[in-house]
Amino acid sequence: MARVSANKMRELLKVYFIMGSVNCKRKPADVLEEAIAGGITLFQYREKGAWALTGEEKWRLGKELQAICQKHHIPFIVNDDVDLAIELDADGVHIGQEDEPADLVRKKIGDKILGVSAHTIEEAQKAVVQGADYIGVGPIFSTNTKEDAKKPQGPKLIESMRKQGIDIPIVGIGGINIANAGQVIASGADGISVISAICLADDVKESAAQLKKETM
Ligand code: 3NM
């Protein structure tokens, strides 16, 4: 397997749905099936927070959600847990600035997709050099989902990264919904990444479909 091309990565980032059991009011597998029916392009398993599953249970839910992704040909990314990503033979892993350095993770995962969270131009440049396939930039807007989220940066942060020549695939994250997704794309992002706008929607499928329209 070769590394994913930048063009393919840009396509995959369009509607990047992130979810763990903590984010769901319903069965995660059902939410994921509906989100896929609505047209999400990439999925991240993020089992994090006070009530998150651990050990065997975390592995089992990951396996279940991965099988759903495989059935629909949606790449399955694991958040933070590089060992779990390797164990499950996931399609990739997403790491933050507090995790293992990206170049070490790249060595461990070979050609799998590597995403890195970046909050500044310097972090973005470093991620590029260390072998990231895409960067997640946020929080763009204020979010209640991530307890330790930084101050919202607005779409301007992505705009200034693009102006300074960062051309790696970028996905915006944090407080993104149907009403503001267009601004994120207009700022130069290739896609949007959401938890609550899909997970907590009354109609998950419809919400995913509407978000997708905003990225076209
Ligand atoms: N990372 P919602 S913000 C997982 O800024 C995550 O890096 C962020 O959830 C960052 O779409 C965030 O519900 C939470 O706002 C995104």
PDB file of C-alpha atoms and ligand atoms in Angstrom:
ATOM      1  CA  MET A   1       0.000   0.000   0.000  1.00  0.00           C
ATOM      2  CA  ALA A   2       1.305   3.472  -0.851  1.00  0.00           C
ATOM      3  CA  ARG A   3       0.691   6.647   1.137  1.00  0.00           C
ATOM      4  CA  VAL A   4      -2.641   8.301   0.342  1.00  0.00           C
ATOM      5  CA  SER A   5      -2.258  11.075  -2.276  1.00  0.00           C
ATOM      6  CA  ALA A   6      -3.031  14.654  -1.277  1.00  0.00           C
ATOM      7  CA  ASN A   7      -5.908  14.773  -3.763  1.00  0.00           C
ATOM      8  CA  LYS A   8      -7.504  11.614  -2.409  1.00  0.00           C
ATOM      9  CA  MET A   9      -7.004  12.926   1.142  1.00  0.00           C
ATOM     10  CA  ARG A  10      -8.790  16.193   0.247  1.00  0.00           C
ATOM     11  CA  GLU A  11     -11.771  14.164  -1.010  1.00  0.00           C
ATOM     12  CA  LEU A  12     -11.844  12.029   2.138  1.00  0.00           C
ATOM     13  CA  LEU A  13     -11.818  15.061   4.443  1.00  0.00           C
ATOM     14  CA  LYS A  14     -15.011  16.624   3.048  1.00  0.00           C
ATOM     15  CA  VAL A  15     -17.334  15.373   5.794  1.00  0.00           C
ATOM     16  CA  TYR A  16     -15.217  13.810   8.498  1.00  0.00           C
ATOM     17  CA  PHE A  17     -17.399  12.376  11.254  1.00  0.00           C
ATOM     18  CA  ILE A  18     -15.874  11.764  14.689  1.00  0.00           C
ATOM     19  CA  MET A  19     -17.614   9.751  17.382  1.00  0.00           C
ATOM     20  CA  GLY A  20     -17.206   7.674  20.500  1.00  0.00           C
ATOM     21  CA  SER A  21     -19.738   6.100  22.851  1.00  0.00           C
ATOM     22  CA  VAL A  22     -19.659   9.191  25.099  1.00  0.00           C
ATOM     23  CA  ASN A  23     -20.943  11.436  22.291  1.00  0.00           C
ATOM     24  CA  CYS A  24     -23.990   9.324  21.492  1.00  0.00           C
ATOM     25  CA  LYS A  25     -27.504   9.340  22.867  1.00  0.00           C
ATOM     26  CA  ARG A  26     -28.242   6.222  20.821  1.00  0.00           C
ATOM     27  CA  LYS A  27     -26.406   3.063  19.829  1.00  0.00           C
ATOM     28  CA  PRO A  28     -23.117   4.178  18.170  1.00  0.00           C
ATOM     29  CA  ALA A  29     -23.470   1.563  15.410  1.00  0.00           C
ATOM     30  CA  ASP A  30     -26.894   2.948  14.422  1.00  0.00           C
ATOM     31  CA  VAL A  31     -25.632   6.530  14.422  1.00  0.00           C
ATOM     32  CA  LEU A  32     -22.678   5.543  12.238  1.00  0.00           C
ATOM     33  CA  GLU A  33     -24.875   3.636   9.754  1.00  0.00           C
ATOM     34  CA  GLU A  34     -27.159   6.650   9.395  1.00  0.00           C
ATOM     35  CA  ALA A  35     -24.256   9.093   9.053  1.00  0.00           C
ATOM     36  CA  ILE A  36     -22.801   6.924   6.292  1.00  0.00           C
ATOM     37  CA  ALA A  37     -26.203   6.833   4.563  1.00  0.00           C
ATOM     38  CA  GLY A  38     -26.138  10.651   4.676  1.00  0.00           C
ATOM     39  CA  GLY A  39     -22.794  10.747   2.882  1.00  0.00           C
ATOM     40  CA  ILE A  40     -19.924  11.128   5.376  1.00  0.00           C
ATOM     41  CA  THR A  41     -16.560  10.591   3.697  1.00  0.00           C
ATOM     42  CA  LEU A  42     -14.311   9.590   6.615  1.00  0.00           C
ATOM     43  CA  PHE A  43     -14.831   8.303  10.157  1.00  0.00           C
ATOM     44  CA  GLN A  44     -12.779   8.648  13.342  1.00  0.00           C
ATOM     45  CA  TYR A  45     -13.304   6.467  16.409  1.00  0.00           C
ATOM     46  CA  ARG A  46     -12.607   8.769  19.363  1.00  0.00           C
ATOM     47  CA  GLU A  47     -13.234   7.016  22.663  1.00  0.00           C
ATOM     48  CA  LYS A  48     -12.364   9.795  25.079  1.00  0.00           C
ATOM     49  CA  GLY A  49     -13.696  11.570  28.182  1.00  0.00           C
ATOM     50  CA  ALA A  50     -14.778  10.687  31.703  1.00  0.00           C
ATOM     51  CA  TRP A  51     -17.168   7.863  30.730  1.00  0.00           C
ATOM     52  CA  ALA A  52     -15.171   6.488  27.819  1.00  0.00           C
ATOM     53  CA  LEU A  53     -14.836   2.746  27.327  1.00  0.00           C
ATOM     54  CA  THR A  54     -11.438   1.208  27.989  1.00  0.00           C
ATOM     55  CA  GLY A  55      -9.651  -2.091  27.396  1.00  0.00           C
ATOM     56  CA  GLU A  56     -11.687  -4.921  25.926  1.00  0.00           C
ATOM     57  CA  GLU A  57     -14.876  -2.829  25.615  1.00  0.00           C
ATOM     58  CA  LYS A  58     -13.066  -0.072  23.740  1.00  0.00           C
ATOM     59  CA  TRP A  59     -11.560  -2.649  21.398  1.00  0.00           C
ATOM     60  CA  ARG A  60     -14.930  -4.340  20.821  1.00  0.00           C
ATOM     61  CA  LEU A  61     -16.782  -1.112  19.910  1.00  0.00           C
ATOM     62  CA  GLY A  62     -13.878  -0.145  17.635  1.00  0.00           C
ATOM     63  CA  LYS A  63     -14.114  -3.508  15.890  1.00  0.00           C
ATOM     64  CA  GLU A  64     -17.884  -3.109  15.441  1.00  0.00           C
ATOM     65  CA  LEU A  65     -17.630   0.416  14.019  1.00  0.00           C
ATOM     66  CA  GLN A  66     -14.704  -0.570  11.793  1.00  0.00           C
ATOM     67  CA  ALA A  67     -16.778  -3.417  10.299  1.00  0.00           C
ATOM     68  CA  ILE A  68     -19.539  -0.937   9.418  1.00  0.00           C
ATOM     69  CA  CYS A  69     -17.003   1.386   7.776  1.00  0.00           C
ATOM     70  CA  GLN A  70     -15.495  -1.514   5.818  1.00  0.00           C
ATOM     71  CA  LYS A  71     -18.910  -2.597   4.560  1.00  0.00           C
ATOM     72  CA  HIS A  72     -19.438   0.896   3.108  1.00  0.00           C
ATOM     73  CA  HIS A  73     -15.838   1.604   2.048  1.00  0.00           C
ATOM     74  CA  ILE A  74     -15.411   4.506   4.475  1.00  0.00           C
ATOM     75  CA  PRO A  75     -11.860   4.680   5.853  1.00  0.00           C
ATOM     76  CA  PHE A  76     -11.679   4.093   9.624  1.00  0.00           C
ATOM     77  CA  ILE A  77      -9.315   6.291  11.659  1.00  0.00           C
ATOM     78  CA  VAL A  78      -8.476   5.789  15.357  1.00  0.00           C
ATOM     79  CA  ASN A  79      -7.964   8.796  17.629  1.00  0.00           C
ATOM     80  CA  ASP A  80      -4.758   8.911  19.739  1.00  0.00           C
ATOM     81  CA  ASP A  81      -4.446   5.177  20.387  1.00  0.00           C
ATOM     82  CA  VAL A  82      -1.700   4.125  17.961  1.00  0.00           C
ATOM     83  CA  ASP A  83      -1.532   0.609  19.406  1.00  0.00           C
ATOM     84  CA  LEU A  84      -5.272   0.101  18.887  1.00  0.00           C
ATOM     85  CA  ALA A  85      -4.996   1.414  15.311  1.00  0.00           C
ATOM     86  CA  ILE A  86      -2.265  -1.128  14.601  1.00  0.00           C
ATOM     87  CA  GLU A  87      -4.082  -3.967  16.395  1.00  0.00           C
ATOM     88  CA  LEU A  88      -7.285  -3.358  14.451  1.00  0.00           C
ATOM     89  CA  ASP A  89      -5.352  -2.692  11.235  1.00  0.00           C
ATOM     90  CA  ALA A  90      -7.258   0.605  10.959  1.00  0.00           C
ATOM     91  CA  ASP A  91      -6.834   2.822   7.907  1.00  0.00           C
ATOM     92  CA  GLY A  92      -5.149   5.502   9.961  1.00  0.00           C
ATOM     93  CA  VAL A  93      -4.611   7.348  13.182  1.00  0.00           C
ATOM     94  CA  HIS A  94      -5.156  10.917  14.362  1.00  0.00           C
ATOM     95  CA  ILE A  95      -2.902  12.401  17.031  1.00  0.00           C
ATOM     96  CA  GLY A  96      -2.783  15.645  19.000  1.00  0.00           C
ATOM     97  CA  GLN A  97       0.172  17.798  20.016  1.00  0.00           C
ATOM     98  CA  GLU A  98       0.307  16.068  23.432  1.00  0.00           C
ATOM     99  CA  ASP A  99       0.654  12.609  21.914  1.00  0.00           C
ATOM    100  CA  GLU A 100       3.759  10.841  20.627  1.00  0.00           C
ATOM    101  CA  PRO A 101       5.679  12.914  18.030  1.00  0.00           C
ATOM    102  CA  ALA A 102       4.226  12.524  14.541  1.00  0.00           C
ATOM    103  CA  ASP A 103       7.495  11.279  12.985  1.00  0.00           C
ATOM    104  CA  LEU A 104       7.634   8.386  15.478  1.00  0.00           C
ATOM    105  CA  VAL A 105       3.983   7.536  14.832  1.00  0.00           C
ATOM    106  CA  ARG A 106       4.665   7.625  11.084  1.00  0.00           C
ATOM    107  CA  LYS A 107       7.430   5.039  11.570  1.00  0.00           C
ATOM    108  CA  LYS A 108       5.056   2.778  13.512  1.00  0.00           C
ATOM    109  CA  ILE A 109       2.115   2.936  11.087  1.00  0.00           C
ATOM    110  CA  GLY A 110       3.911   2.833   7.735  1.00  0.00           C
ATOM    111  CA  ASP A 111       1.644   4.051   4.943  1.00  0.00           C
ATOM    112  CA  LYS A 112      -1.552   4.332   6.984  1.00  0.00           C
ATOM    113  CA  ILE A 113      -3.246   7.753   7.054  1.00  0.00           C
ATOM    114  CA  LEU A 114      -1.726  10.090   9.649  1.00  0.00           C
ATOM    115  CA  GLY A 115      -3.660  13.126  10.872  1.00  0.00           C
ATOM    116  CA  VAL A 116      -2.232  15.666  13.302  1.00  0.00           C
ATOM    117  CA  SER A 117      -4.027  18.442  15.213  1.00  0.00           C
ATOM    118  CA  ALA A 118      -2.377  21.818  14.646  1.00  0.00           C
ATOM    119  CA  HIS A 119      -3.311  25.104  16.277  1.00  0.00           C
ATOM    120  CA  THR A 120      -0.598  27.392  14.919  1.00  0.00           C
ATOM    121  CA  ILE A 121       1.360  27.896  11.687  1.00  0.00           C
ATOM    122  CA  GLU A 122       4.455  26.431  13.408  1.00  0.00           C
ATOM    123  CA  GLU A 123       2.595  23.272  14.447  1.00  0.00           C
ATOM    124  CA  ALA A 124       1.220  22.948  10.915  1.00  0.00           C
ATOM    125  CA  GLN A 125       4.700  23.272   9.342  1.00  0.00           C
ATOM    126  CA  LYS A 126       6.117  20.723  11.751  1.00  0.00           C
ATOM    127  CA  ALA A 127       3.323  18.239  11.016  1.00  0.00           C
ATOM    128  CA  VAL A 128       4.075  18.520   7.287  1.00  0.00           C
ATOM    129  CA  VAL A 129       7.783  17.809   7.830  1.00  0.00           C
ATOM    130  CA  GLN A 130       7.016  14.908  10.194  1.00  0.00           C
ATOM    131  CA  GLY A 131       4.889  13.099   7.650  1.00  0.00           C
ATOM    132  CA  ALA A 132       1.247  14.020   8.331  1.00  0.00           C
ATOM    133  CA  ASP A 133      -1.240  13.342   5.522  1.00  0.00           C
ATOM    134  CA  TYR A 134      -3.594  16.029   6.794  1.00  0.00           C
ATOM    135  CA  ILE A 135      -3.920  18.445   9.675  1.00  0.00           C
ATOM    136  CA  GLY A 136      -6.971  19.150  11.811  1.00  0.00           C
ATOM    137  CA  VAL A 137      -7.214  22.847  12.674  1.00  0.00           C
ATOM    138  CA  GLY A 138      -9.352  24.066  15.540  1.00  0.00           C
ATOM    139  CA  PRO A 139     -11.299  24.885  17.434  1.00  0.00           C
ATOM    140  CA  ILE A 140     -12.695  27.088  14.687  1.00  0.00           C
ATOM    141  CA  PHE A 141     -15.826  27.949  16.672  1.00  0.00           C
ATOM    142  CA  SER A 142     -16.631  27.389  20.333  1.00  0.00           C
ATOM    143  CA  THR A 143     -17.433  23.814  21.264  1.00  0.00           C
ATOM    144  CA  ASN A 144     -18.887  22.071  24.297  1.00  0.00           C
ATOM    145  CA  THR A 145     -17.711  18.665  23.143  1.00  0.00           C
ATOM    146  CA  LYS A 146     -14.009  18.863  23.993  1.00  0.00           C
ATOM    147  CA  GLU A 147     -13.405  19.734  27.636  1.00  0.00           C
ATOM    148  CA  ASP A 148      -9.869  21.030  27.159  1.00  0.00           C
ATOM    149  CA  ALA A 149     -10.504  22.849  23.854  1.00  0.00           C
ATOM    150  CA  LYS A 150      -8.466  25.988  23.249  1.00  0.00           C
ATOM    151  CA  LYS A 151      -9.925  29.435  22.477  1.00  0.00           C
ATOM    152  CA  PRO A 152     -11.905  29.500  19.198  1.00  0.00           C
ATOM    153  CA  GLN A 153      -9.716  30.717  16.337  1.00  0.00           C
ATOM    154  CA  GLY A 154     -12.329  31.456  13.673  1.00  0.00           C
ATOM    155  CA  PRO A 155     -11.919  30.485   9.994  1.00  0.00           C
ATOM    156  CA  LYS A 156      -9.173  33.150   9.785  1.00  0.00           C
ATOM    157  CA  LEU A 157      -6.574  30.740  11.177  1.00  0.00           C
ATOM    158  CA  ILE A 158      -7.039  28.440   8.176  1.00  0.00           C
ATOM    159  CA  GLU A 159      -7.000  31.447   5.848  1.00  0.00           C
ATOM    160  CA  SER A 160      -3.674  32.615   7.268  1.00  0.00           C
ATOM    161  CA  MET A 161      -2.178  29.096   7.073  1.00  0.00           C
ATOM    162  CA  ARG A 162      -3.073  28.977   3.379  1.00  0.00           C
ATOM    163  CA  LYS A 163      -1.649  32.493   2.837  1.00  0.00           C
ATOM    164  CA  GLN A 164       1.614  31.362   4.395  1.00  0.00           C
ATOM    165  CA  GLY A 165       1.903  28.493   1.971  1.00  0.00           C
ATOM    166  CA  ILE A 166       0.646  25.527   4.043  1.00  0.00           C
ATOM    167  CA  ASP A 167      -0.833  23.384   1.286  1.00  0.00           C
ATOM    168  CA  ILE A 168      -1.302  20.083   3.112  1.00  0.00           C
ATOM    169  CA  PRO A 169      -4.938  18.861   3.225  1.00  0.00           C
ATOM    170  CA  ILE A 170      -6.738  20.687   6.070  1.00  0.00           C
ATOM    171  CA  VAL A 171      -9.918  19.844   7.938  1.00  0.00           C
ATOM    172  CA  GLY A 172     -11.510  22.408  10.259  1.00  0.00           C
ATOM    173  CA  ILE A 173     -12.869  21.260  13.624  1.00  0.00           C
ATOM    174  CA  GLY A 174     -14.777  22.644  16.601  1.00  0.00           C
ATOM    175  CA  GLY A 175     -18.338  23.951  16.746  1.00  0.00           C
ATOM    176  CA  ILE A 176     -18.965  23.392  13.050  1.00  0.00           C
ATOM    177  CA  ASN A 177     -22.584  23.013  11.950  1.00  0.00           C
ATOM    178  CA  ILE A 178     -24.741  23.424   8.862  1.00  0.00           C
ATOM    179  CA  ALA A 179     -24.975  27.206   9.357  1.00  0.00           C
ATOM    180  CA  ASN A 180     -21.232  27.888   9.545  1.00  0.00           C
ATOM    181  CA  ALA A 181     -19.653  25.032   7.530  1.00  0.00           C
ATOM    182  CA  GLY A 182     -19.559  27.134   4.350  1.00  0.00           C
ATOM    183  CA  GLN A 183     -17.306  29.706   6.026  1.00  0.00           C
ATOM    184  CA  VAL A 184     -14.797  27.003   6.944  1.00  0.00           C
ATOM    185  CA  ILE A 185     -14.593  25.763   3.360  1.00  0.00           C
ATOM    186  CA  ALA A 186     -14.371  29.353   2.085  1.00  0.00           C
ATOM    187  CA  SER A 187     -11.367  29.935   4.360  1.00  0.00           C
ATOM    188  CA  GLY A 188      -9.401  27.248   2.514  1.00  0.00           C
ATOM    189  CA  ALA A 189     -10.239  24.031   4.380  1.00  0.00           C
ATOM    190  CA  ASP A 190     -10.749  20.893   2.308  1.00  0.00           C
ATOM    191  CA  GLY A 191     -13.414  19.655   4.643  1.00  0.00           C
ATOM    192  CA  ILE A 192     -15.170  19.879   7.961  1.00  0.00           C
ATOM    193  CA  SER A 193     -14.917  17.622  10.945  1.00  0.00           C
ATOM    194  CA  VAL A 194     -17.842  17.331  13.355  1.00  0.00           C
ATOM    195  CA  ILE A 195     -19.017  15.445  16.384  1.00  0.00           C
ATOM    196  CA  SER A 196     -22.236  16.969  17.736  1.00  0.00           C
ATOM    197  CA  ALA A 197     -23.641  18.372  14.472  1.00  0.00           C
ATOM    198  CA  ILE A 198     -24.133  14.771  13.353  1.00  0.00           C
ATOM    199  CA  CYS A 199     -24.137  12.737  16.574  1.00  0.00           C
ATOM    200  CA  LEU A 200     -26.773  14.801  18.362  1.00  0.00           C
ATOM    201  CA  ALA A 201     -28.892  15.688  15.328  1.00  0.00           C
ATOM    202  CA  ASP A 202     -32.564  14.655  15.423  1.00  0.00           C
ATOM    203  CA  ASP A 203     -32.086  13.283  11.914  1.00  0.00           C
ATOM    204  CA  VAL A 204     -28.511  12.032  11.620  1.00  0.00           C
ATOM    205  CA  LYS A 205     -28.714  11.078   7.948  1.00  0.00           C
ATOM    206  CA  GLU A 206     -30.249  14.401   6.915  1.00  0.00           C
ATOM    207  CA  SER A 207     -27.715  16.372   8.947  1.00  0.00           C
ATOM    208  CA  ALA A 208     -24.786  14.546   7.317  1.00  0.00           C
ATOM    209  CA  ALA A 209     -26.333  15.133   3.890  1.00  0.00           C
ATOM    210  CA  GLN A 210     -26.802  18.859   4.551  1.00  0.00           C
ATOM    211  CA  LEU A 211     -23.240  19.235   5.815  1.00  0.00           C
ATOM    212  CA  LYS A 212     -22.026  17.528   2.667  1.00  0.00           C
ATOM    213  CA  LYS A 213     -23.900  20.020   0.501  1.00  0.00           C
ATOM    214  CA  GLU A 214     -21.998  22.818   2.259  1.00  0.00           C
ATOM    215  CA  THR A 215     -18.688  21.287   1.162  1.00  0.00           C
ATOM    216  CA  MET A 216     -19.564  21.002  -2.536  1.00  0.00           C
TER     217      MET A 216
HETATM  218  N1  3NM B   1     -10.894  18.629  18.661  1.00  0.00           N
HETATM  219  P1  3NM B   1     -17.979  19.422  17.919  1.00  0.00           P
HETATM  220  S1  3NM B   1     -12.460  20.600  18.911  1.00  0.00           S
HETATM  221  C1  3NM B   1     -12.347  16.656  18.997  1.00  0.00           C
HETATM  222  O1  3NM B   1      -9.819  22.010  18.528  1.00  0.00           O
HETATM  223  C2  3NM B   1     -12.138  18.107  18.904  1.00  0.00           C
HETATM  224  O2  3NM B   1      -8.681  20.231  18.108  1.00  0.00           O
HETATM  225  C3  3NM B   1     -10.917  19.966  18.643  1.00  0.00           C
HETATM  226  O3  3NM B   1     -16.749  18.579  18.458  1.00  0.00           O
HETATM  227  C4  3NM B   1      -9.720  20.803  18.423  1.00  0.00           C
HETATM  228  O4  3NM B   1     -18.064  19.174  16.461  1.00  0.00           O
HETATM  229  C5  3NM B   1     -13.132  19.074  19.064  1.00  0.00           C
HETATM  230  O5  3NM B   1     -19.161  18.815  18.646  1.00  0.00           O
HETATM  231  C6  3NM B   1     -14.573  18.830  19.344  1.00  0.00           C
HETATM  232  O6  3NM B   1     -17.759  20.844  18.292  1.00  0.00           O
HETATM  233  C7  3NM B   1     -15.430  18.875  18.123  1.00  0.00           C
END
